[in-house]
Coordinates of C-alpha atoms in Angstrom, one line a residue:
M1 CA 98.7 50.0 104.4
W2 CA 98.1 52.6 101.6
K3 CA 94.9 53.8 103.4
L4 CA 97.0 54.4 106.6
L5 CA 99.6 56.4 104.5
V6 CA 96.8 58.6 103.0
L7 CA 95.4 59.3 106.5
I8 CA 98.9 60.3 107.7
L9 CA 99.4 62.7 104.8
L10 CA 96.0 64.3 105.3
F11 CA 96.7 64.8 109.0
I12 CA 100.1 66.5 108.2
G13 CA 98.4 68.7 105.6
C14 CA 95.7 69.9 108.0
N15 CA 98.3 70.8 110.6
N16 CA 100.8 72.4 108.3
P17 CA 101.8 75.7 110.1
Q18 CA 102.8 77.2 106.8
K19 CA 99.2 77.2 105.6
K20 CA 98.1 79.0 108.7
T21 CA 100.8 81.7 108.2
K22 CA 99.7 82.3 104.7
A23 CA 96.1 82.8 105.8
V24 CA 97.0 85.3 108.4
S25 CA 99.3 87.3 106.1
S26 CA 96.6 87.4 103.4
A27 CA 94.0 88.7 105.9
K28 CA 96.4 91.5 107.0
R29 CA 96.3 92.9 103.5
F30 CA 92.7 93.8 103.9
S31 CA 93.5 96.3 106.7
D32 CA 96.6 98.4 107.2
T33 CA 97.5 100.4 110.2
L34 CA 99.3 103.8 110.0
E35 CA 100.9 105.4 113.0
M36 CA 99.5 108.9 113.4
K37 CA 100.4 112.1 115.3
I38 CA 97.8 114.7 116.2
D39 CA 99.0 118.3 116.4
E40 CA 96.6 121.3 116.5
N41 CA 94.0 118.8 115.4
H42 CA 95.8 118.0 112.1
L43 CA 96.4 114.3 111.5
F44 CA 100.1 113.6 110.5
V45 CA 101.4 110.4 109.0
P46 CA 104.9 109.5 107.9
V47 CA 105.4 108.7 104.2
V48 CA 108.3 107.9 101.8
L49 CA 108.3 109.5 98.3
N50 CA 110.3 108.1 95.4
D51 CA 111.5 105.3 97.7
T52 CA 114.1 107.6 99.3
I53 CA 112.6 110.9 100.6
K54 CA 111.0 110.8 104.1
A55 CA 108.3 113.3 104.9
N56 CA 105.3 113.9 107.1
F57 CA 101.9 114.5 105.4
I58 CA 98.6 115.7 106.7
L59 CA 95.4 113.7 105.8
D60 CA 93.1 116.1 104.1
N61 CA 90.0 114.9 102.2
M62 CA 89.3 118.4 101.0
S63 CA 92.5 118.4 99.0
Y64 CA 91.6 117.3 95.5
G65 CA 95.1 116.1 94.5
T66 CA 96.6 112.7 95.5
L67 CA 99.5 114.8 96.7
S68 CA 99.7 118.5 97.5
L69 CA 103.3 119.3 98.0
D70 CA 105.0 122.2 99.9
S71 CA 107.0 124.4 97.4
T72 CA 109.8 125.0 99.9
F73 CA 110.2 121.2 100.5
L74 CA 110.4 120.6 96.8
V75 CA 113.2 123.2 96.4
E76 CA 115.1 121.9 99.4
K77 CA 115.0 118.3 98.0
R78 CA 116.0 119.7 94.6
L79 CA 112.8 118.4 93.0
M80 CA 111.8 121.9 91.8
R81 CA 113.7 125.0 90.8
I82 CA 112.5 128.5 91.5
D83 CA 111.8 130.7 88.5
T84 CA 111.9 134.3 89.7
T85 CA 110.2 135.7 86.6
L86 CA 106.6 136.8 86.6
K87 CA 105.7 133.8 84.5
D88 CA 106.4 131.4 87.4
I89 CA 102.7 130.6 87.9
R90 CA 101.5 127.7 90.0
K91 CA 100.2 125.8 87.0
K92 CA 103.6 126.1 85.3
R93 CA 105.4 124.7 88.3
I94 CA 103.0 121.7 88.5
N95 CA 103.5 121.0 84.8
Y96 CA 107.3 121.2 85.4
I97 CA 107.5 118.5 88.1
N98 CA 105.1 116.3 86.0
Q99 CA 107.2 116.6 82.8
L100 CA 110.3 115.7 84.7
N101 CA 108.4 112.7 86.2
I102 CA 109.7 113.7 89.7
V103 CA 106.7 112.7 91.7
H104 CA 104.1 112.0 89.0
D105 CA 103.3 108.2 88.9
R106 CA 105.9 107.5 91.6
P107 CA 105.3 105.4 94.7
I108 CA 104.0 106.8 98.0
K109 CA 104.8 104.4 100.8
F110 CA 103.6 104.7 104.3
N111 CA 105.9 103.8 107.2
S112 CA 105.0 100.7 109.2
S113 CA 102.5 99.6 106.5
T114 CA 102.3 97.6 103.4
I115 CA 100.1 100.2 101.7
Q116 CA 101.5 102.2 98.8
D117 CA 100.0 104.3 96.0
T118 CA 101.1 106.4 93.1
S119 CA 100.8 110.2 92.8
R120 CA 98.7 110.8 89.7
Q121 CA 97.2 114.2 90.6
N122 CA 99.6 116.7 92.1
D123 CA 99.4 120.2 93.4
I124 CA 102.0 122.7 94.8
F125 CA 101.4 125.4 97.4
D126 CA 102.9 127.1 100.4
L127 CA 102.1 124.7 103.2
K128 CA 105.1 125.8 105.3
R129 CA 103.4 129.2 105.9
I130 CA 100.5 127.3 107.5
V131 CA 102.1 124.5 109.6
G132 CA 105.8 125.4 109.6
N133 CA 108.2 122.4 109.3
K134 CA 105.6 120.0 110.8
A135 CA 104.5 118.7 107.4
Q136 CA 105.7 118.7 103.8
G137 CA 102.4 117.9 102.0
L138 CA 98.8 116.7 102.0
I139 CA 97.4 113.3 101.2
G140 CA 94.1 114.1 99.4
M141 CA 90.8 112.6 98.5
P142 CA 91.8 110.6 95.4
F143 CA 93.7 108.3 97.8
L144 CA 91.4 108.5 100.8
K145 CA 88.2 107.7 99.1
K146 CA 89.5 104.2 98.1
Y147 CA 89.3 103.1 101.7
L148 CA 87.0 102.7 104.7
I149 CA 89.0 105.0 107.1
E150 CA 89.1 104.1 110.8
I151 CA 90.5 106.9 112.9
D152 CA 91.5 105.7 116.4
Y153 CA 92.1 109.0 118.3
M154 CA 92.7 107.1 121.6
N155 CA 95.6 105.1 120.3
N156 CA 96.9 107.5 117.6
K157 CA 96.3 105.1 114.7
I158 CA 94.6 105.2 111.3
I159 CA 93.4 101.9 109.9
L160 CA 92.7 101.8 106.2
H161 CA 90.3 99.0 105.4
Q162 CA 89.6 97.5 102.1
P163 CA 85.8 98.2 101.8
K164 CA 84.9 95.0 100.0
F165 CA 86.4 92.8 102.7
H166 CA 85.8 94.6 106.0
K167 CA 83.0 93.5 108.3
H168 CA 82.2 95.5 111.4
K169 CA 82.3 93.4 114.6
E170 CA 80.6 96.0 116.8
L171 CA 77.4 97.9 116.9
L172 CA 77.6 101.3 115.1
D173 CA 75.6 104.5 114.9
T174 CA 75.4 105.8 111.4
I175 CA 75.5 109.5 110.4
S176 CA 74.7 110.2 106.7
I177 CA 77.0 112.5 104.7
I178 CA 76.1 114.0 101.4
P179 CA 78.3 114.1 98.3
Q180 CA 78.6 117.5 96.7
D181 CA 79.8 116.7 93.2
K182 CA 79.7 113.9 90.7
Q183 CA 83.3 113.0 91.4
R184 CA 82.5 112.5 95.1
M185 CA 85.4 114.8 96.2
A186 CA 83.5 116.7 98.9
F187 CA 80.9 115.7 101.5
K188 CA 78.6 117.7 103.8
V189 CA 76.7 116.8 106.9
N190 CA 73.8 118.7 108.5
I191 CA 74.5 120.2 111.9
T192 CA 72.2 121.9 114.4
F193 CA 73.9 124.8 116.2
N194 CA 72.4 125.9 119.6
P195 CA 73.9 129.3 120.4
S196 CA 74.0 131.0 123.8
G197 CA 72.4 134.3 124.8
G198 CA 68.8 133.2 124.1
L199 CA 69.3 133.0 120.3
P200 CA 67.3 130.3 118.5
P201 CA 69.0 127.1 117.2
F202 CA 69.8 126.9 113.5
K203 CA 70.9 124.3 111.0
E204 CA 73.8 124.5 108.5
N205 CA 75.4 122.0 106.1
C206 CA 79.0 121.6 107.0
F207 CA 82.0 120.1 105.1
I208 CA 83.7 117.0 106.4
D209 CA 87.3 118.2 106.4
L210 CA 90.0 116.0 108.1
G211 CA 92.5 118.7 107.2
A212 CA 90.8 121.3 109.3
G213 CA 93.0 122.1 112.3
G214 CA 92.5 124.4 115.2
N215 CA 90.5 124.2 118.4
A216 CA 87.2 125.5 117.3
I217 CA 84.5 125.4 114.6
S218 CA 84.5 128.5 112.5
L219 CA 81.3 130.1 111.1
S220 CA 81.7 132.4 108.1
T221 CA 80.6 136.1 108.1
R222 CA 77.6 135.1 106.0
I223 CA 76.3 132.7 108.7
V224 CA 77.2 135.1 111.5
L225 CA 75.1 137.9 110.0
K226 CA 72.3 135.6 108.9
H227 CA 71.7 134.4 112.4
K228 CA 72.6 137.6 114.2
L229 CA 75.3 135.9 116.2
L230 CA 77.1 139.1 117.1
D231 CA 74.2 139.7 119.5
I232 CA 75.8 137.1 121.9
K233 CA 77.1 139.0 124.9
T234 CA 80.0 136.6 125.8
L235 CA 82.3 137.4 122.8
S236 CA 86.1 137.5 122.9
P237 CA 88.2 139.1 120.1
R238 CA 89.7 136.4 117.9
P239 CA 93.4 136.9 117.3
S240 CA 94.3 136.8 113.6
T241 CA 97.0 134.2 112.9
G242 CA 97.1 134.8 109.2
K243 CA 97.6 131.0 108.8
V244 CA 94.9 130.3 106.2
F245 CA 95.4 128.9 102.7
S246 CA 94.0 131.9 100.9
K247 CA 96.4 134.4 102.7
E248 CA 93.4 136.5 103.7
I249 CA 93.2 138.5 106.9
V250 CA 90.7 136.7 109.2
T251 CA 88.8 138.8 111.8
G252 CA 86.1 138.0 114.3
F253 CA 85.2 136.7 117.8
T254 CA 85.3 133.5 119.8
T255 CA 82.5 132.2 122.0
K256 CA 81.0 129.0 123.3
F257 CA 77.6 127.7 122.1
K258 CA 75.3 125.7 124.4
S259 CA 75.7 122.7 122.1
I260 CA 75.7 121.4 118.6
Q261 CA 73.9 118.3 117.3
L262 CA 75.4 115.8 114.9
G263 CA 72.9 113.1 114.1
K264 CA 71.8 111.7 117.5
F265 CA 74.9 113.1 119.2
R266 CA 74.9 116.3 121.2
I267 CA 78.2 118.0 121.9
D268 CA 78.0 120.5 124.8
S269 CA 79.9 123.8 125.1
P270 CA 81.8 123.7 121.8
I271 CA 84.2 126.6 121.0
I272 CA 82.9 128.6 118.0
N273 CA 84.7 131.2 116.0
L274 CA 82.5 133.9 114.6
N275 CA 84.1 135.5 111.5
T276 CA 83.6 139.1 110.5
S277 CA 86.0 139.1 107.5
Q278 CA 84.8 141.3 104.6
K279 CA 86.0 138.9 101.9
G280 CA 87.6 135.6 101.2
M281 CA 86.8 132.0 102.3
S282 CA 86.3 133.0 105.9
A283 CA 83.5 135.3 104.8
T284 CA 81.5 132.9 102.7
M285 CA 82.5 129.2 103.1
P286 CA 80.4 126.7 105.0
P287 CA 81.8 125.4 108.3
M288 CA 84.5 122.8 108.2
L289 CA 84.2 119.8 110.6
G290 CA 87.5 118.1 111.5
S291 CA 89.2 116.4 114.4
Y292 CA 88.2 119.1 116.9
L293 CA 84.8 117.6 116.7
F294 CA 85.5 113.9 115.7
K295 CA 88.1 113.2 118.4
R296 CA 85.4 113.6 121.0
F297 CA 84.0 110.2 119.9
G298 CA 87.4 108.4 120.5
R299 CA 87.1 106.4 117.4
I300 CA 85.2 106.8 114.1
F301 CA 84.8 105.2 110.6
I302 CA 84.5 107.4 107.5
D303 CA 83.0 105.6 104.5
F304 CA 83.0 107.9 101.5
R305 CA 81.8 105.1 99.2
N306 CA 78.6 104.6 101.2
N307 CA 78.0 108.2 102.3
A308 CA 78.4 107.5 106.0
I309 CA 80.3 108.1 109.2
Y310 CA 80.1 105.3 111.7
I311 CA 80.5 105.8 115.4
P312 CA 80.9 102.7 117.7
K313 CA 78.2 102.4 120.3
K314 CA 79.6 102.7 123.9

């Protein structure tokens, strides 16, 4: 009789629905999905600061702070006061919000997700001048490099995978990316550019920059002069929007190249900005590769820990 009782108890334990539920919920913690909006090739995600303040942030791995906050937003939410004296420098404002513990070491929660983090490295700048009221800050590399980042452009989702537990279930092509500093805060990839007008192809190391918006790849004045790209006959004047972080005046032209090559992938007829600015970032910086390029693949994985971008094979 007791043997029959043991068998019944084992059967009930094996078919206990509560155990199944726990297993599923535990697995979910290894990958969290964020709803995303794409606007001018910026990736926007909704966040909650300090448990109460709702905002939209842009994912930007080239931002070296966990949070980079718009100064106008901070003033409107009464998280920062404006000091009109000449001593009101950027560093002083950052120290001010940290001393008051307004956003330093406070939770950042993502809507429709269980993921949250704390803001340990902060920055303040004038983001409103760049994107208007569309975003109130940037989520930077100290947060992003913790995860294997899956960007699903077709379904407007970002999935943050725990690298230790994620296993790819599909065939992937790998593109190597190169860390540029010991802290692994910036990465580059080698691109072959094939211009039109009979000019020879050339290679350049380009930054991976998820925060790079716009509908073109921009080449600095240095690169334009080095490869004599102003000899291309099909050039159109580039309108200067003035919407760059350094407040510089950007001048130049727009054209289409025959193609660019990223690893084994060729992208035909990309739009290329040829800068002619005399100074500033637009005159000297390497090209920035963002969603203008990556969204063409439909879905990608970025693995900063293992120096790779993975693209599902179609």
